[in-house]
mmCIF file of C-alpha atoms in Angstrom:
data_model
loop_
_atom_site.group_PDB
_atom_site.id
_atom_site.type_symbol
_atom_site.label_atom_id
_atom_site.label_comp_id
_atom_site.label_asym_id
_atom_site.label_seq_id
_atom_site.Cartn_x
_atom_site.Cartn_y
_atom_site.Cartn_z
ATOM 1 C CA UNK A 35 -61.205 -177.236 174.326
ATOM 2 C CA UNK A 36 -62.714 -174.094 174.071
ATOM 3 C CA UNK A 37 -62.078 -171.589 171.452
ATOM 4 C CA UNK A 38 -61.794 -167.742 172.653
ATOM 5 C CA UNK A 39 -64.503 -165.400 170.940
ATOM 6 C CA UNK A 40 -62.623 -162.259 169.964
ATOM 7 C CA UNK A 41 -61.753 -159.644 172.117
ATOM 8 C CA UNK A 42 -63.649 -155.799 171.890
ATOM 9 C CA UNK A 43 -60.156 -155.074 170.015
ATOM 10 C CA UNK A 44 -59.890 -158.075 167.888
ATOM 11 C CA UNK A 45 -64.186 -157.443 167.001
ATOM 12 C CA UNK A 46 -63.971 -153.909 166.151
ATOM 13 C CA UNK A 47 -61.166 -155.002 163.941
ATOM 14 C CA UNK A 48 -63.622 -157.981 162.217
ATOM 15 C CA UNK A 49 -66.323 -155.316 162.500
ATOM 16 C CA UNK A 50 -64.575 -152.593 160.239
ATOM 17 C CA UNK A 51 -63.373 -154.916 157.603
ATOM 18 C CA UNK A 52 -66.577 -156.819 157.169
ATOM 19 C CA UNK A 53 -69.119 -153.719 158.647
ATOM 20 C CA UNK A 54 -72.068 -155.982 159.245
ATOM 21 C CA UNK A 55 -75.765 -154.936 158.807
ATOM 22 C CA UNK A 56 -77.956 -156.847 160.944
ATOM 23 C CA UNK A 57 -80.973 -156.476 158.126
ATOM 24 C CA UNK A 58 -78.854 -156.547 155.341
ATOM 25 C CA UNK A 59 -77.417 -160.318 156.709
ATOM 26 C CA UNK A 60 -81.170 -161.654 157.375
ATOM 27 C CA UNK A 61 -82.347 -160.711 153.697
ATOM 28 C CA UNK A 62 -79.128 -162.265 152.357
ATOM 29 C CA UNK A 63 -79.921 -165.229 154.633
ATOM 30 C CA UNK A 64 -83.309 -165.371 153.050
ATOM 31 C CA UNK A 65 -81.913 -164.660 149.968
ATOM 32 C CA UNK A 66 -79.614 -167.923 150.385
ATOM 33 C CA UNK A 67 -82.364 -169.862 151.346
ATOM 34 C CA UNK A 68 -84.810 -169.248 148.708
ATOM 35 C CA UNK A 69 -81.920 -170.377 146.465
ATOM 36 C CA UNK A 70 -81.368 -174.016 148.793
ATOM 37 C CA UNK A 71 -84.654 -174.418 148.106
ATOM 38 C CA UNK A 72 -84.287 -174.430 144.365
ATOM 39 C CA UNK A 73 -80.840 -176.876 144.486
ATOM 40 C CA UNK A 74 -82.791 -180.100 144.209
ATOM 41 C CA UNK A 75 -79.253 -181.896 144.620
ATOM 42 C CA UNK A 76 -78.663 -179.895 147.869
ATOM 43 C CA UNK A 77 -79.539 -180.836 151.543
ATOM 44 C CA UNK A 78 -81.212 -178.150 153.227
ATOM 45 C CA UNK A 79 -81.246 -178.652 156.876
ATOM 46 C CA UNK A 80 -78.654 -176.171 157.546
ATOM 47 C CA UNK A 81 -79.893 -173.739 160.271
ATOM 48 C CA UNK A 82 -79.261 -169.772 160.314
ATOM 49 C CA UNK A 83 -76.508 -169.584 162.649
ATOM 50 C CA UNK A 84 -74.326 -171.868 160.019
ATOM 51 C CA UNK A 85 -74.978 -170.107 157.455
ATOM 52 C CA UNK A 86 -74.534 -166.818 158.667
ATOM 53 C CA UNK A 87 -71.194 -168.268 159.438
ATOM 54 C CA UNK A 88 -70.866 -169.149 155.648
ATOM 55 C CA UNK A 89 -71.555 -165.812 154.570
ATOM 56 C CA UNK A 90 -69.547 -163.945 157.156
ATOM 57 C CA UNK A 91 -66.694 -165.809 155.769
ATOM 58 C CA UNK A 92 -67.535 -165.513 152.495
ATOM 59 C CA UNK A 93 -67.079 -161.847 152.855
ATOM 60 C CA UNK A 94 -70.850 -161.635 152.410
ATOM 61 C CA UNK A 95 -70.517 -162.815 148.829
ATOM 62 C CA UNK A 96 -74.027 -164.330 148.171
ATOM 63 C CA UNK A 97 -72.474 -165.434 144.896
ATOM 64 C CA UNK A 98 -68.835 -167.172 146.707
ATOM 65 C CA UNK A 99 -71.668 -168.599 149.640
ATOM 66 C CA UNK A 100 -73.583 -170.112 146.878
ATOM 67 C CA UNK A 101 -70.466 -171.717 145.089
ATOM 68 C CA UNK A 102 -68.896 -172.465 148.971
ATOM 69 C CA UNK A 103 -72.199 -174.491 149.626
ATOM 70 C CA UNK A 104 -72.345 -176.672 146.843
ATOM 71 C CA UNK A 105 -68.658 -177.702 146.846
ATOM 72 C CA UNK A 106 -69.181 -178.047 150.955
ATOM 73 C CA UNK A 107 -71.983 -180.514 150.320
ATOM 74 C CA UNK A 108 -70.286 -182.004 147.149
ATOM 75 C CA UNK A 109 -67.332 -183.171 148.148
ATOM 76 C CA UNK A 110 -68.798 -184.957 150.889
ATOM 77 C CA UNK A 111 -70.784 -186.990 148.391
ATOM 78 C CA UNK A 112 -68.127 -187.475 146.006
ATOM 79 C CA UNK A 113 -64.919 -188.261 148.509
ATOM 80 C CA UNK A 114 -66.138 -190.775 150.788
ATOM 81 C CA UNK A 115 -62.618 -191.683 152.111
ATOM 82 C CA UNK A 116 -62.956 -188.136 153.944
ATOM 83 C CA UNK A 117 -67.067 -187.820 154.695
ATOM 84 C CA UNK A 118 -67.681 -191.750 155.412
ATOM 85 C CA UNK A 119 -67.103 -193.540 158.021
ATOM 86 C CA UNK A 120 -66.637 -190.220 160.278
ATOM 87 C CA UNK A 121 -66.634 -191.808 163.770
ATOM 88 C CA UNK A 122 -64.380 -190.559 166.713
ATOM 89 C CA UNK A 123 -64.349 -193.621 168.213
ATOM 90 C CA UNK A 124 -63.051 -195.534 165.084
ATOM 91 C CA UNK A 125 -59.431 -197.346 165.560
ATOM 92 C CA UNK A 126 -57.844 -195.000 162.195
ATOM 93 C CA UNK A 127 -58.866 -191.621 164.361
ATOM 94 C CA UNK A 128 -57.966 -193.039 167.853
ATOM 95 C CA UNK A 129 -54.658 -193.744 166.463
ATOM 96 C CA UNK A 130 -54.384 -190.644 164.221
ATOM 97 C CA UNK A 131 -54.911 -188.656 168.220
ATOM 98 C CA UNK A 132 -51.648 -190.789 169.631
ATOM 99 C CA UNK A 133 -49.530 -190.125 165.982
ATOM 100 C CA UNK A 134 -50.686 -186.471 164.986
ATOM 101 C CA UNK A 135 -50.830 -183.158 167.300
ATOM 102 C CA UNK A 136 -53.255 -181.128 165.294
ATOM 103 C CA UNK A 137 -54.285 -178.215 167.567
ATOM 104 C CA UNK A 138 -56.220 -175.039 166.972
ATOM 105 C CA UNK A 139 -54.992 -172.664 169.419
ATOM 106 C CA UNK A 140 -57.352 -171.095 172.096
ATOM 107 C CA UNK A 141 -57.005 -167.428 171.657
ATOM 108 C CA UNK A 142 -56.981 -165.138 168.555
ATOM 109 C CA UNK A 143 -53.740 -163.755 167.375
ATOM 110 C CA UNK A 144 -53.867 -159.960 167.373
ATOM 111 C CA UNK A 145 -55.341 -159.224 163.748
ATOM 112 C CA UNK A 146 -58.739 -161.621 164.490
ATOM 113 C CA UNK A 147 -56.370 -165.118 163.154
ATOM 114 C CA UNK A 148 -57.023 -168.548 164.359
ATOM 115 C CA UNK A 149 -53.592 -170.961 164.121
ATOM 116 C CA UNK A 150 -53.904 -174.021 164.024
ATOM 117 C CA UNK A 151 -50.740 -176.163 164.383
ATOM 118 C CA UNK A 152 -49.786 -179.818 162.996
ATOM 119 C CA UNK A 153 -46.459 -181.856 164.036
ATOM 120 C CA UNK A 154 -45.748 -185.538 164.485
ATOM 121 C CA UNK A 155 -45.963 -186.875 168.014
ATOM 122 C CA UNK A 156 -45.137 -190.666 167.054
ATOM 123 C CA UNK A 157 -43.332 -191.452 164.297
ATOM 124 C CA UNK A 158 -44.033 -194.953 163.750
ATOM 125 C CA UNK A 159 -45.350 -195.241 159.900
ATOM 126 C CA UNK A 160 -47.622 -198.539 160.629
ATOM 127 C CA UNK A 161 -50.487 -195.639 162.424
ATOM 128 C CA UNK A 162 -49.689 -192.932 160.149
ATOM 129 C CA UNK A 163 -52.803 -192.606 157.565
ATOM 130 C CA UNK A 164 -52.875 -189.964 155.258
ATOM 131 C CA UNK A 165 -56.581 -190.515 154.823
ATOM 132 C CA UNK A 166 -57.000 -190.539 158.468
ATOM 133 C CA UNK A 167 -55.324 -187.400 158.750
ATOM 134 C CA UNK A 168 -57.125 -185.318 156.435
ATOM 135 C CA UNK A 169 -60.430 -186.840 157.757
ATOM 136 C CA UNK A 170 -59.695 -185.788 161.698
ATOM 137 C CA UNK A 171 -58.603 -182.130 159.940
ATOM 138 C CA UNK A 172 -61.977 -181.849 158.231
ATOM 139 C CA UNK A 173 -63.675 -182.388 161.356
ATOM 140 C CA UNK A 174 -61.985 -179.973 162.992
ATOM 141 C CA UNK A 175 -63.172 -177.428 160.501
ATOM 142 C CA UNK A 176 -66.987 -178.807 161.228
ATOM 143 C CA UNK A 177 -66.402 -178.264 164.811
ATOM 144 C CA UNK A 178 -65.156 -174.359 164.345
ATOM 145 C CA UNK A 179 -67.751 -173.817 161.395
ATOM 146 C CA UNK A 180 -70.691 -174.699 164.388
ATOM 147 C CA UNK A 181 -68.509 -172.233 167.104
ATOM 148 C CA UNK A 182 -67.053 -169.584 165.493
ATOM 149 C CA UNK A 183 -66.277 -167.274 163.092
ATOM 150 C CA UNK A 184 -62.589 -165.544 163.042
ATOM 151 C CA UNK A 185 -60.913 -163.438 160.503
ATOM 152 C CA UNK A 186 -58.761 -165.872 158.704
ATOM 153 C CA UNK A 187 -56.337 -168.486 159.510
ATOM 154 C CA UNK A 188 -52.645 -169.627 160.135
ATOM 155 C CA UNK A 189 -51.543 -172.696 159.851
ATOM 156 C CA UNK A 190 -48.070 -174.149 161.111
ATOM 157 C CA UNK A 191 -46.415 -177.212 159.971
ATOM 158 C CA UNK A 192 -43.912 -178.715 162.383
ATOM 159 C CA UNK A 193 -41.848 -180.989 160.391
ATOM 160 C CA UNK A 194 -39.191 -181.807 162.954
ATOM 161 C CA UNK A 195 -39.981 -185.204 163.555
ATOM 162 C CA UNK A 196 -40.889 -185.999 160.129
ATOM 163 C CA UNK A 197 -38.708 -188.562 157.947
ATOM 164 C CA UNK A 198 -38.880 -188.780 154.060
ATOM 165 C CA UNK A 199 -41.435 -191.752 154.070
ATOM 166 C CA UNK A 200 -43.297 -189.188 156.087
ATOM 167 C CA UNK A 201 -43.103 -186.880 153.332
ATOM 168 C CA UNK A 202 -43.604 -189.402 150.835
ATOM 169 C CA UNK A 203 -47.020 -189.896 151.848
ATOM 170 C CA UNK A 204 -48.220 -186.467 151.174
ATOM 171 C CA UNK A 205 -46.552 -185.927 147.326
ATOM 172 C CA UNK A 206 -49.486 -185.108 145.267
ATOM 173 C CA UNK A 207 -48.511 -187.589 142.243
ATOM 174 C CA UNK A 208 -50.899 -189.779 144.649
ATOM 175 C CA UNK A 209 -54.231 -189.995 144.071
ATOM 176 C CA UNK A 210 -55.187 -189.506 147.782
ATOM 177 C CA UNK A 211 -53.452 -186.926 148.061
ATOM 178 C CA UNK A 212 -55.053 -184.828 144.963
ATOM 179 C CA UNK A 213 -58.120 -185.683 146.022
ATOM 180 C CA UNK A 214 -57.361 -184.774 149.384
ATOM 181 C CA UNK A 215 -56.439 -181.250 148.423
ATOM 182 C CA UNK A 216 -59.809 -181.137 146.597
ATOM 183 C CA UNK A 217 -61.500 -181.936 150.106
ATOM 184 C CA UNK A 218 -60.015 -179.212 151.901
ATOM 185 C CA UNK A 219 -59.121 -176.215 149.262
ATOM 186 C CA UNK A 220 -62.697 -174.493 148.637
ATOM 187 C CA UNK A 221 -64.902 -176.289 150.314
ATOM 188 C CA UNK A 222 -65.398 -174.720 153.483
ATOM 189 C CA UNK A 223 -65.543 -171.077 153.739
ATOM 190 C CA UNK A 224 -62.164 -170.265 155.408
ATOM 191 C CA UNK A 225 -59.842 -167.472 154.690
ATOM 192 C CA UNK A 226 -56.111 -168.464 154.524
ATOM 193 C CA UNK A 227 -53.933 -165.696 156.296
ATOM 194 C CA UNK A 228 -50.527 -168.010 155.803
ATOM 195 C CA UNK A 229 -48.713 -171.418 156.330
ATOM 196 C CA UNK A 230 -45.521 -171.498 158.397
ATOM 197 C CA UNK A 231 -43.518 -174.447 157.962
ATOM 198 C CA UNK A 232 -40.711 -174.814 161.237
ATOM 199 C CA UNK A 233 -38.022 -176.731 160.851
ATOM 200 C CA UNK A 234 -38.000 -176.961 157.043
ATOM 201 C CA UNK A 235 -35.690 -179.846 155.190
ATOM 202 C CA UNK A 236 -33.351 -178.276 152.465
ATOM 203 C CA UNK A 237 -35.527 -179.546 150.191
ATOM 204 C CA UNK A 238 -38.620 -178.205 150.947
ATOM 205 C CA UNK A 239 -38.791 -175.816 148.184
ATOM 206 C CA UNK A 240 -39.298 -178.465 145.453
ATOM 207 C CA UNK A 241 -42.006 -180.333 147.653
ATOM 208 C CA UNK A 242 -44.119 -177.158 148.238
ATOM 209 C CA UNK A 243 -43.099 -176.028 144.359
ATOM 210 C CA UNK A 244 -44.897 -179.432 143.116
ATOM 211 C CA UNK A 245 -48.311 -178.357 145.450
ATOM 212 C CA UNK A 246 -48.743 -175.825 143.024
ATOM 213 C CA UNK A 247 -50.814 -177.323 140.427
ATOM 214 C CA UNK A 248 -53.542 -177.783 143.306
ATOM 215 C CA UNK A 249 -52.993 -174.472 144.430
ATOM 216 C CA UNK A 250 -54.441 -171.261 143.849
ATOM 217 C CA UNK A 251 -51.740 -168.625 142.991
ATOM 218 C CA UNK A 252 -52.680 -166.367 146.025
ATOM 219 C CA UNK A 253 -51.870 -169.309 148.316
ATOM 220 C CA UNK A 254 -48.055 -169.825 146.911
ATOM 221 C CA UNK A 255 -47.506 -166.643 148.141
ATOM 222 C CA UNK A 256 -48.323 -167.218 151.448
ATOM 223 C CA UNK A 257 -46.094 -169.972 152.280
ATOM 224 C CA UNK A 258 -43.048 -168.699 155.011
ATOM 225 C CA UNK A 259 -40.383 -171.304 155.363
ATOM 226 C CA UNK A 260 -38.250 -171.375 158.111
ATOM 227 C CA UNK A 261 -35.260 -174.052 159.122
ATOM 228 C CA UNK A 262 -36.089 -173.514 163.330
ATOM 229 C CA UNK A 263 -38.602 -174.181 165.574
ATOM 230 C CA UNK A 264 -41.451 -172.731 167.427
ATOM 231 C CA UNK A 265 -39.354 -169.657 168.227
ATOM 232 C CA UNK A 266 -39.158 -168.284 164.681
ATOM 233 C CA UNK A 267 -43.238 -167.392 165.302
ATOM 234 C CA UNK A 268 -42.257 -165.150 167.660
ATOM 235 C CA UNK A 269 -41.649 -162.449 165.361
ATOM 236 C CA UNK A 270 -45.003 -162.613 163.518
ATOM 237 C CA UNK A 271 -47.461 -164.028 166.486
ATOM 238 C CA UNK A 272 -47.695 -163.013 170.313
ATOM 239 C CA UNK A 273 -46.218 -165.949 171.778
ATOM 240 C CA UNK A 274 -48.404 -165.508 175.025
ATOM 241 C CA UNK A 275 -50.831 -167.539 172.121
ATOM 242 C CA UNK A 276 -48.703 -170.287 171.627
ATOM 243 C CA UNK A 277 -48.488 -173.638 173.301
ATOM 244 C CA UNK A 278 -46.062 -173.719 176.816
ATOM 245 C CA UNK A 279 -43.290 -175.633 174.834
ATOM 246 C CA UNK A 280 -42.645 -172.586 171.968
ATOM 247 C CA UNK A 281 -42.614 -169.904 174.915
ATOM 248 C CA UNK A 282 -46.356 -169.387 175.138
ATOM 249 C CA UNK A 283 -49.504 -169.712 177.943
ATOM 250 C CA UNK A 284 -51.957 -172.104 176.313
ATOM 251 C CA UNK A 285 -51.139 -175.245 177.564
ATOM 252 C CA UNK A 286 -48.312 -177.832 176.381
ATOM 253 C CA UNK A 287 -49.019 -179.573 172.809
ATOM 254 C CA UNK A 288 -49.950 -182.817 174.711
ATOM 255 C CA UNK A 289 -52.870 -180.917 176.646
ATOM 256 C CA UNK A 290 -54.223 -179.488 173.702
ATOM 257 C CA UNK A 291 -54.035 -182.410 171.837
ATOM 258 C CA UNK A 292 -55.598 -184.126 174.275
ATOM 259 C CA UNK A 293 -58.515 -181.519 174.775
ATOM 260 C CA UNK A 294 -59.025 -181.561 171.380
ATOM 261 C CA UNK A 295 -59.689 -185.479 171.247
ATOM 262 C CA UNK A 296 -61.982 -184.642 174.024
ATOM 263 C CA UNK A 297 -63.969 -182.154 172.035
ATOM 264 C CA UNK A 298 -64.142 -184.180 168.592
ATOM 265 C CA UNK A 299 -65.402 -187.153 170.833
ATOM 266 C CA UNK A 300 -68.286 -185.442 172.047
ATOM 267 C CA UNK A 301 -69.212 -184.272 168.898
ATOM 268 C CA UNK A 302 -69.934 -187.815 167.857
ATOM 269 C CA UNK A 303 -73.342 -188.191 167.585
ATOM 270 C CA UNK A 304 -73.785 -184.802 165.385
ATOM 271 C CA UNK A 305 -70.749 -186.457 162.805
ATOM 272 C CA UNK A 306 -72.693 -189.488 163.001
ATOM 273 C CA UNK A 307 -75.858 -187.594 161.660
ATOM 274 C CA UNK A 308 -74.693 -185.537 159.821
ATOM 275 C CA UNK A 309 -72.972 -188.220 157.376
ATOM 276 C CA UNK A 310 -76.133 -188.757 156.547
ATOM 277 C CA UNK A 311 -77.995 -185.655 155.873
ATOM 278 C CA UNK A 312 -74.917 -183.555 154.387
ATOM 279 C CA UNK A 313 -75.007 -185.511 151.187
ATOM 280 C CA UNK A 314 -76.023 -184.355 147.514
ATOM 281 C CA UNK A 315 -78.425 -186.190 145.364
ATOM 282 C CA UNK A 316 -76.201 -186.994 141.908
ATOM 283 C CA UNK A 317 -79.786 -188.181 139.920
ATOM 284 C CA UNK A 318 -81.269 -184.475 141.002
ATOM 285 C CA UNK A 319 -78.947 -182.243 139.978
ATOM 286 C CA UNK A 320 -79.761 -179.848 137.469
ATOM 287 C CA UNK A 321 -77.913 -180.178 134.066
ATOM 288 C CA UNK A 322 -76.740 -176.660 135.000
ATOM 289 C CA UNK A 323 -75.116 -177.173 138.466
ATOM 290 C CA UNK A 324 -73.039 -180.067 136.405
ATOM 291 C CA UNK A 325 -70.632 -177.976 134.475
ATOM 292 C CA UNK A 326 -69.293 -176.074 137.820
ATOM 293 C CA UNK A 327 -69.751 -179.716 140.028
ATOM 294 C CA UNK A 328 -65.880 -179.760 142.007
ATOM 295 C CA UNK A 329 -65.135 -183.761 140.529
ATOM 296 C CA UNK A 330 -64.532 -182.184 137.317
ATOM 297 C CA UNK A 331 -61.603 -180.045 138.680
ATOM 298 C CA UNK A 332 -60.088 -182.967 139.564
ATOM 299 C CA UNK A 333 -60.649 -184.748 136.311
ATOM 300 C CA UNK A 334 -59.015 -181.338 134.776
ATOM 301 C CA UNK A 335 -55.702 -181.901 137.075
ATOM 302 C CA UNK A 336 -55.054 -185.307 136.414
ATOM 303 C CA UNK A 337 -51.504 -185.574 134.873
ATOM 304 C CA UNK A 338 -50.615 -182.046 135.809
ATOM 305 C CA UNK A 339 -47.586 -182.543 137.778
ATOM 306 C CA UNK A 340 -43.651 -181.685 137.745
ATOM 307 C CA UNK A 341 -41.868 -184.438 138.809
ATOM 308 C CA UNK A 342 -39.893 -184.064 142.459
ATOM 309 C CA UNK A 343 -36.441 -183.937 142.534
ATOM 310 C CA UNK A 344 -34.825 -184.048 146.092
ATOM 311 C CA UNK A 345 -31.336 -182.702 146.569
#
């Protein structure tokens, strides 16, 4: 699977919004890595290129990189179920590739926007792993953080095929599911442009309304819910991106699926590595770095939810 770099249009539009200085980036680059080198906790055998990739979507924060960074190395430490174990070959991925269509599309949307797109291909509940799930998503987000950069993202959430112990699964009242959050929100430097759910149940409102506890406000806001299909993107996306099945040219979902399978499997030997090097050291950290460590966010949220009610 390979992912499109922008077009002139699409990188004059990621140009003006950002406006990149090429001496500017390698002092702040420098400037990062004087302050690795004084994170005793912190691995520091990130190279350039990924961390230019931090900053760039970091808005060239130095500050946001810096607090990116150690949640990005933290978590991985700290949630094991997610970092561990992070082998493409292993039975829980294998069969999260046959139950789950997670695909990041090729090509850029218009406004410099990867979409990424997640729907149930086999319904059977005996393959269907939460933790498995949010593991094969978090290597997806490796792979594009050592590719690419893009503007900020879409994500769409086919939920067609998906029954209420589907949905059960992913209510936040569970720990894995808090925690899960926790891996993804803040801890890799993407930029959220919005989350379309297609084919909506009526009582989708309450199940997104009792996410919001783990959410930051600005993300409520960008939720669009819609009760059809792949067609109701039309009006927001050029469907020319979109896979063959929802009127688009990049390839049917079972193709990209497929490719992308292909591309996390030979990636293996760099998430077998890097379980090992991107990992914090607890006894080093400095008494300073403990009061903003992420595990005590999720210590704060514990107990912090409305219960569901489904109409």
């Amino acid at each position: 699977m390979t992912l499109l770099p922008p077009t002139p249009a699409q990188q004059k539009r990621i140009d003006k919004e950002l406006a990149p200085d090429p001496e500017v980036r390698k002092q702040d680059i420098r400037t990062l890595r004087e302050w690795l080198s004084k994170q005793p906790h912190l691995p520091n055998h990130i190279d350039d290129a990924k961390l230019e990739r931090f900053l760039f979507n970091c808005k060239n924060s130095i500050e946001r990189c810096k607090l990116i960074l150690e949640r990005y190395y933290t978590v991985r430490t700290s949630l094991p179920e997610f970092f561990a174990a992070r082998d493409p070959l292993s039975q829980d991925i294998q069969d999260c590739f046959t139950t789950i269509e997670c695909v990041v599309l090729p090509s850029l949307t218009e406004e410099g926007y990867r979409v990424t797109i997640f729907r149930l291909r086999n319904p059977d509940m005996e393959k269907f792993s939460v933790q498995a799930i949010v593991r094969r998503v978090l290597m997806q987000l490796d792979i594009r953080l050592l590719e690419e950069v893009c503007l900020s993202n879409i994500f769409v959430l086919d939920l067609e095929n998906f029954s209420m112990p589907h949905i059960a699964k992913f209510i936040p009242t569970q720990s894995i599911v808090r925690r899960a959050m926790l891996a993804v929100q803040g801890s890799m430097p993407y930029r959220l442009a919005g989350v379309y759910f297609l084919h909506a149940p009526s009582f989708i409102s309450n199940l997104t309304n009792i996410f919001y506890p783990l959410l930051k406000e600005k993300l409520t806001q960008k939720f669009y819910i819609f009760n059809g299909g792949g067609e109701e993107l039309h009006a927001h996306l050029n469907k020319d991106i979109l896979p063959n099945e929802w009127g688009g040219k990049a390839g049917t979902f079972r193709e990209l699926n497929a490719a992308w399978q292909e591309k996390i499997e030979k990636n293996r030997d760099w998430f077998l590595r890097d379980e090992k090097l991107s990992r914090t050291n607890e006894k080093a950290r400095l008494l300073e770095s403990k009061a903003s460590c992420v595990m005590m966010e999720f210590e704060g949220i514990q107990g912090s939810f409305r219960k569901l009610n489904i109409d």
